[in-house]
PDB file of C-alpha atoms in Angstrom:
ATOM      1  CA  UNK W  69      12.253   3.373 -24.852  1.00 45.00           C
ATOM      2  CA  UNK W  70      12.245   2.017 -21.356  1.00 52.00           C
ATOM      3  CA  UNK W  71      15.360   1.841 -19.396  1.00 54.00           C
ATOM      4  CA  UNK W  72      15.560  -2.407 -19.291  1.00 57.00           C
ATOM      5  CA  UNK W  73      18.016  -2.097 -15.730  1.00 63.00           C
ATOM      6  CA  UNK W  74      15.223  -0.439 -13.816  1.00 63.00           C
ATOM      7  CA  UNK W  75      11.912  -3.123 -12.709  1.00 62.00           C
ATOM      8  CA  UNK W  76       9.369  -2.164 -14.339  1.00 63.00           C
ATOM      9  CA  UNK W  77       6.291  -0.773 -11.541  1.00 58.00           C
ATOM     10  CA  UNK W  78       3.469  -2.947 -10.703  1.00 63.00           C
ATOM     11  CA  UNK W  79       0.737  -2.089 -12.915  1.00 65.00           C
ATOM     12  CA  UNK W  80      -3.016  -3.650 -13.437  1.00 67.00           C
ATOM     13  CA  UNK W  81      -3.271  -6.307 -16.113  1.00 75.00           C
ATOM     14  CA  UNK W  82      -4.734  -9.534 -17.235  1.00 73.00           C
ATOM     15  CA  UNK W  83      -6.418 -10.286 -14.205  1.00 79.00           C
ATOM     16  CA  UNK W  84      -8.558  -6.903 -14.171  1.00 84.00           C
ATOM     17  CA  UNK W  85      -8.494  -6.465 -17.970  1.00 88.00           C
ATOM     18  CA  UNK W  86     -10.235  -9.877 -18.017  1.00 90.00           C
ATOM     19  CA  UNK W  87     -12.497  -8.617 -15.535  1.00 92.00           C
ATOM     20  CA  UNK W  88     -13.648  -5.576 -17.111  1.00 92.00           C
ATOM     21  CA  UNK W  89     -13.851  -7.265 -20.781  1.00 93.00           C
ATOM     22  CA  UNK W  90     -15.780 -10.369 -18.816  1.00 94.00           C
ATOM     23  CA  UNK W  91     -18.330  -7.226 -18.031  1.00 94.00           C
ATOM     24  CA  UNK W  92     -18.710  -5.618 -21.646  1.00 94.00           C
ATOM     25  CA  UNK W  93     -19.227  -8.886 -22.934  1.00 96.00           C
ATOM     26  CA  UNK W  94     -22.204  -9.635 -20.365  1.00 96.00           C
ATOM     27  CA  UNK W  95     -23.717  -6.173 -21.114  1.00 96.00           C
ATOM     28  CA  UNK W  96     -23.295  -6.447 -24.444  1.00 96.00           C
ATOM     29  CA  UNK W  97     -25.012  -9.686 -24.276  1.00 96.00           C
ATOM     30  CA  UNK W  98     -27.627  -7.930 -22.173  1.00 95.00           C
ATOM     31  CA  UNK W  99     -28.621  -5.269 -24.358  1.00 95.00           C
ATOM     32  CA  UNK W 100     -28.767  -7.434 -27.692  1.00 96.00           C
ATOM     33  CA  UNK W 101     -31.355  -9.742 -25.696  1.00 93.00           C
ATOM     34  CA  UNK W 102     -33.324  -6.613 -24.763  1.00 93.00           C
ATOM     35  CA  UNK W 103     -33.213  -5.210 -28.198  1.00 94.00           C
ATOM     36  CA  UNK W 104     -34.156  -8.437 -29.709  1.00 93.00           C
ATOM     37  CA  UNK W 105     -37.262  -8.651 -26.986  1.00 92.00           C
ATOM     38  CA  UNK W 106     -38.247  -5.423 -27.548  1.00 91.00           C
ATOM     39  CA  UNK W 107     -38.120  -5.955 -31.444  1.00 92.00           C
ATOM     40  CA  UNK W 108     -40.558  -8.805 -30.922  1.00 90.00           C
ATOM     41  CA  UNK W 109     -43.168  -8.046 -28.620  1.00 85.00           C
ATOM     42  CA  UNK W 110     -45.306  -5.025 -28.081  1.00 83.00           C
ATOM     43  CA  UNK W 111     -46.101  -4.722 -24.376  1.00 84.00           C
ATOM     44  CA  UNK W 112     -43.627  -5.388 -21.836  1.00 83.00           C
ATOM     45  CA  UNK W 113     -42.682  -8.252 -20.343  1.00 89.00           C
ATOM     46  CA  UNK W 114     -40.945  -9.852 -17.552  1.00 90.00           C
ATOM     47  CA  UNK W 115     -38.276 -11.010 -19.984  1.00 91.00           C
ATOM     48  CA  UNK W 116     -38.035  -7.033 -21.022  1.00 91.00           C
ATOM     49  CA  UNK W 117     -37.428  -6.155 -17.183  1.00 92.00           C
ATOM     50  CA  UNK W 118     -34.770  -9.000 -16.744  1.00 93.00           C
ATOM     51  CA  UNK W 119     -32.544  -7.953 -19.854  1.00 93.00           C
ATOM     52  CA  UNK W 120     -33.325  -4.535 -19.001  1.00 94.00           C
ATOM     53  CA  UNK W 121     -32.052  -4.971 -15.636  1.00 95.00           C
ATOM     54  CA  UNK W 122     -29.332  -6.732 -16.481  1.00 95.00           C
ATOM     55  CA  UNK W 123     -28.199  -4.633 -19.257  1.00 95.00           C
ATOM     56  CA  UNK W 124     -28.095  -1.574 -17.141  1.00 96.00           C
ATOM     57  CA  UNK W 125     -26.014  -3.810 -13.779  1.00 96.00           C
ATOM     58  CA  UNK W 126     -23.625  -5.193 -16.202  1.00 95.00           C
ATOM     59  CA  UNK W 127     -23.016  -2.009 -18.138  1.00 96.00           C
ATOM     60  CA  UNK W 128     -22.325  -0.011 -14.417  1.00 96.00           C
ATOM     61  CA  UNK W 129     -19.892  -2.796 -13.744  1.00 95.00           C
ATOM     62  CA  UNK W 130     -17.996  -2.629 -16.739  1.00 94.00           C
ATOM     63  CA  UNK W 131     -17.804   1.248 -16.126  1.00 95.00           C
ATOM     64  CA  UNK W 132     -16.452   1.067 -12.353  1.00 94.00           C
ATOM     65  CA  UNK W 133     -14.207  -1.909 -12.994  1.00 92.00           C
ATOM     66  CA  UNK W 134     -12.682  -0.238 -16.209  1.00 93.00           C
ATOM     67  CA  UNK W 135     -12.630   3.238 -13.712  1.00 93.00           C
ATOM     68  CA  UNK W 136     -10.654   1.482 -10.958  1.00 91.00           C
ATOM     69  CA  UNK W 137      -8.495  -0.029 -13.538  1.00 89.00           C
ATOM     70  CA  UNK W 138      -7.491   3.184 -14.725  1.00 90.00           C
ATOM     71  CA  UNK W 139      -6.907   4.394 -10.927  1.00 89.00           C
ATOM     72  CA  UNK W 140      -4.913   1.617 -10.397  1.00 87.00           C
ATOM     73  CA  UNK W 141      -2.296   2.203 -13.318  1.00 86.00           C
ATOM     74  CA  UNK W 142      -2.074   5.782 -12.833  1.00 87.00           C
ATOM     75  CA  UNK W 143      -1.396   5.029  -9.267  1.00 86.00           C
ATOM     76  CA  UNK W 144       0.810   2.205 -10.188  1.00 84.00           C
ATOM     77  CA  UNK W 145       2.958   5.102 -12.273  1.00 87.00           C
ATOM     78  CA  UNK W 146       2.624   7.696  -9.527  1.00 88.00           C
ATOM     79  CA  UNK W 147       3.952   5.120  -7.198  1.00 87.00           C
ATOM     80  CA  UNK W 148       7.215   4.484  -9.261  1.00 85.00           C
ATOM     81  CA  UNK W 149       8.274   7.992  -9.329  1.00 88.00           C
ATOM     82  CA  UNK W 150       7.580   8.554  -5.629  1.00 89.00           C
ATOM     83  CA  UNK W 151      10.171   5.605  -4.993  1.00 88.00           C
ATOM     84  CA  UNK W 152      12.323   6.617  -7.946  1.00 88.00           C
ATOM     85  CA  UNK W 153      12.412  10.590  -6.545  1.00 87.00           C
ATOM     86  CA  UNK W 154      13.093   9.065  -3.024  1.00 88.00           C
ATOM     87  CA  UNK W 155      15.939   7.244  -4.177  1.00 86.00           C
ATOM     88  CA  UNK W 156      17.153  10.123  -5.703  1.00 84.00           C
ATOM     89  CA  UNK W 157      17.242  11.859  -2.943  1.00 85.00           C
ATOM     90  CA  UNK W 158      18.876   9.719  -0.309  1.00 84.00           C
ATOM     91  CA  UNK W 159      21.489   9.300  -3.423  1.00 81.00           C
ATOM     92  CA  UNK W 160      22.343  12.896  -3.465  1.00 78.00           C
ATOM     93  CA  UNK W 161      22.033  13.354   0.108  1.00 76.00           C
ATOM     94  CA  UNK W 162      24.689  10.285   0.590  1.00 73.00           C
ATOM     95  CA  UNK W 163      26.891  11.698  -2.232  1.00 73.00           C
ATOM     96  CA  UNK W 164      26.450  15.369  -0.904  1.00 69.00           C
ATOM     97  CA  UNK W 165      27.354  14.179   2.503  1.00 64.00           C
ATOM     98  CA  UNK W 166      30.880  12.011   1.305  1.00 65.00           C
ATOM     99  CA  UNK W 167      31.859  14.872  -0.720  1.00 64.00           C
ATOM    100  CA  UNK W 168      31.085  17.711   1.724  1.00 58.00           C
ATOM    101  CA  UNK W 169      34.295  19.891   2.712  1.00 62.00           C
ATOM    102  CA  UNK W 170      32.394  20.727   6.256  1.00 59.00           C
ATOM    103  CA  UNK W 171      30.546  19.578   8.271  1.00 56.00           C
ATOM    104  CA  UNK W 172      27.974  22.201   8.856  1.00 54.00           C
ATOM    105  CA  UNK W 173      26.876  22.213   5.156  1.00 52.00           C
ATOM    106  CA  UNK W 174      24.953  18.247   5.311  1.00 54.00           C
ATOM    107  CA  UNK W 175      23.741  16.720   8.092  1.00 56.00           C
ATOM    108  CA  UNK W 176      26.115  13.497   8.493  1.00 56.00           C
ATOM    109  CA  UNK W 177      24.552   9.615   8.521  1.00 60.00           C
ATOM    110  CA  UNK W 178      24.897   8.307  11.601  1.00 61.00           C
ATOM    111  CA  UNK W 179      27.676   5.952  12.062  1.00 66.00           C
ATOM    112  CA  UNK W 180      28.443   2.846  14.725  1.00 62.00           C
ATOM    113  CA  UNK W 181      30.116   4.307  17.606  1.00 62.00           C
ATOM    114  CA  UNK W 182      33.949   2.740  17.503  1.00 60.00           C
ATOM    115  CA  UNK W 183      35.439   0.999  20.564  1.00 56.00           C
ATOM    116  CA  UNK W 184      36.988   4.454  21.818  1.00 56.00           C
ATOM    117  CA  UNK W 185      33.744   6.370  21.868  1.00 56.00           C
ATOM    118  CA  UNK W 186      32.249   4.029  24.402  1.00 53.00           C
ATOM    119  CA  UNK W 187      35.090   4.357  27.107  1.00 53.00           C
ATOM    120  CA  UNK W 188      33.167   6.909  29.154  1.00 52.00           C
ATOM    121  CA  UNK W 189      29.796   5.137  28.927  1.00 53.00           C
ATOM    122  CA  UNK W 190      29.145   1.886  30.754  1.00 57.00           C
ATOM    123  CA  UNK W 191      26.915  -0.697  28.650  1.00 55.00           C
ATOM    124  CA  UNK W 192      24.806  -2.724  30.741  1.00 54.00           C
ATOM    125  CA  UNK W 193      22.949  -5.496  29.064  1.00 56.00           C
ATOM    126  CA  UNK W 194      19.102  -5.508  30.385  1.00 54.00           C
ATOM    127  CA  UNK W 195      19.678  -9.483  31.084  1.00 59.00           C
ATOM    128  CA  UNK W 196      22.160  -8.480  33.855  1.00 57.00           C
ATOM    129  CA  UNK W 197      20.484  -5.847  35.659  1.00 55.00           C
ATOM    130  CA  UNK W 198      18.231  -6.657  38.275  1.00 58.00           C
ATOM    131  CA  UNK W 199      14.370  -6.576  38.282  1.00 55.00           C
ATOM    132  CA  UNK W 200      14.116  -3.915  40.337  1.00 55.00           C
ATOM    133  CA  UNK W 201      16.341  -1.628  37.615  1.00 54.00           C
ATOM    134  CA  UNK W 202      14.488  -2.734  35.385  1.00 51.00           C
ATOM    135  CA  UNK W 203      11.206  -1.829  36.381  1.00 56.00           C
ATOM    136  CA  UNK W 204      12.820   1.884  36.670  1.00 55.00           C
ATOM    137  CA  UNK W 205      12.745   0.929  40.431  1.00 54.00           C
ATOM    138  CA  UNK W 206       9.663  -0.667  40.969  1.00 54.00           C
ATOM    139  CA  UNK W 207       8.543  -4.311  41.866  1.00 52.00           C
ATOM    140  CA  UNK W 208       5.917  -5.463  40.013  1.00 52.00           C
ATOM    141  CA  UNK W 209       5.473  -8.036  43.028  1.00 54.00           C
ATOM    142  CA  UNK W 210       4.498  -5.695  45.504  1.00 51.00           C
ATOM    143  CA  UNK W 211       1.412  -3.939  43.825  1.00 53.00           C
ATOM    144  CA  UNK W 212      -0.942  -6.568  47.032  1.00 56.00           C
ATOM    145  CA  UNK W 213      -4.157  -4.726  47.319  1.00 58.00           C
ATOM    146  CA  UNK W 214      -3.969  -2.880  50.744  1.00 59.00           C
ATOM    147  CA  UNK W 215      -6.996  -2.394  53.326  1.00 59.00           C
ATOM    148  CA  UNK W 216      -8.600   0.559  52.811  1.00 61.00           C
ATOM    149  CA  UNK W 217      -9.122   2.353  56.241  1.00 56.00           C
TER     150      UNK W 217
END
């Protein structure tokens, strides 16, 4: 039974299941009209062509659409464990790394630097600097098209 906690993957449903039953019932349509014409007449017709054509278009699209409905739920599922394993990971990982006893056994997350790790560095906000600074010291105003001599 499915765990009820968990949200339950995005998977195809009404929508192309309508779609694909929409199709069978066209071809099915299809071929009974050819059958019937053919049952009927002995040389063929133009009415024989249509059904026939129709019969065969309608039957292809209920195959694809019924293919790419299948693609789309076994994608659906192989979606769900990708994100389900990749939780699991960054869950052990973050449990691995709280309960570590060193630090060279799991590569810490990083943290926000405190108030006393910024004491040597000098934080200047980009509104305060000057243009020049922060062009990385170039002046966007003086790029005038010299004479060539």
């Amino acid at each position: 039974m499915a765990d009820s906690s968990r949200p339950q993957p995005y998977q195809p449903g009404a929508v192309s299941l309508f779609f694909v039953a929409k199709a069978g019932v066209f071809a099915a349509g299809f071929w009974a009209w050819l059958l019937v014409l053919v049952l009927r007449t002995d040389s063929a017709t133009g009415l024989q062509v249509l059904a026939a054509t129709g019969a065969i278009t309608t039957t292809l699209v209920a195959v694809l659409l019924g293919a790419r409905m299948a693609l789309q739920h076994n994608a659906a599922i192989r979606h769900a464990e990708v994100k389900k394993l990749l939780v699991d990971i960054s869950w052990n990982a973050f449990a691995a790394a709280g309960n570590a006893e060193t630090q060279g056994k799991v590569v810490p997350f990083p943290t926000v630097p405190g108030d006393g790790e910024w004491a040597g560095a000098e934080r200047v906000s980009v509104l305060d600097r000057g243009v020049s600074e922060r062009n990385g010291g170039r002046d966007r105003g003086d790029r005038r098209r010299q004479p060539r001599s």
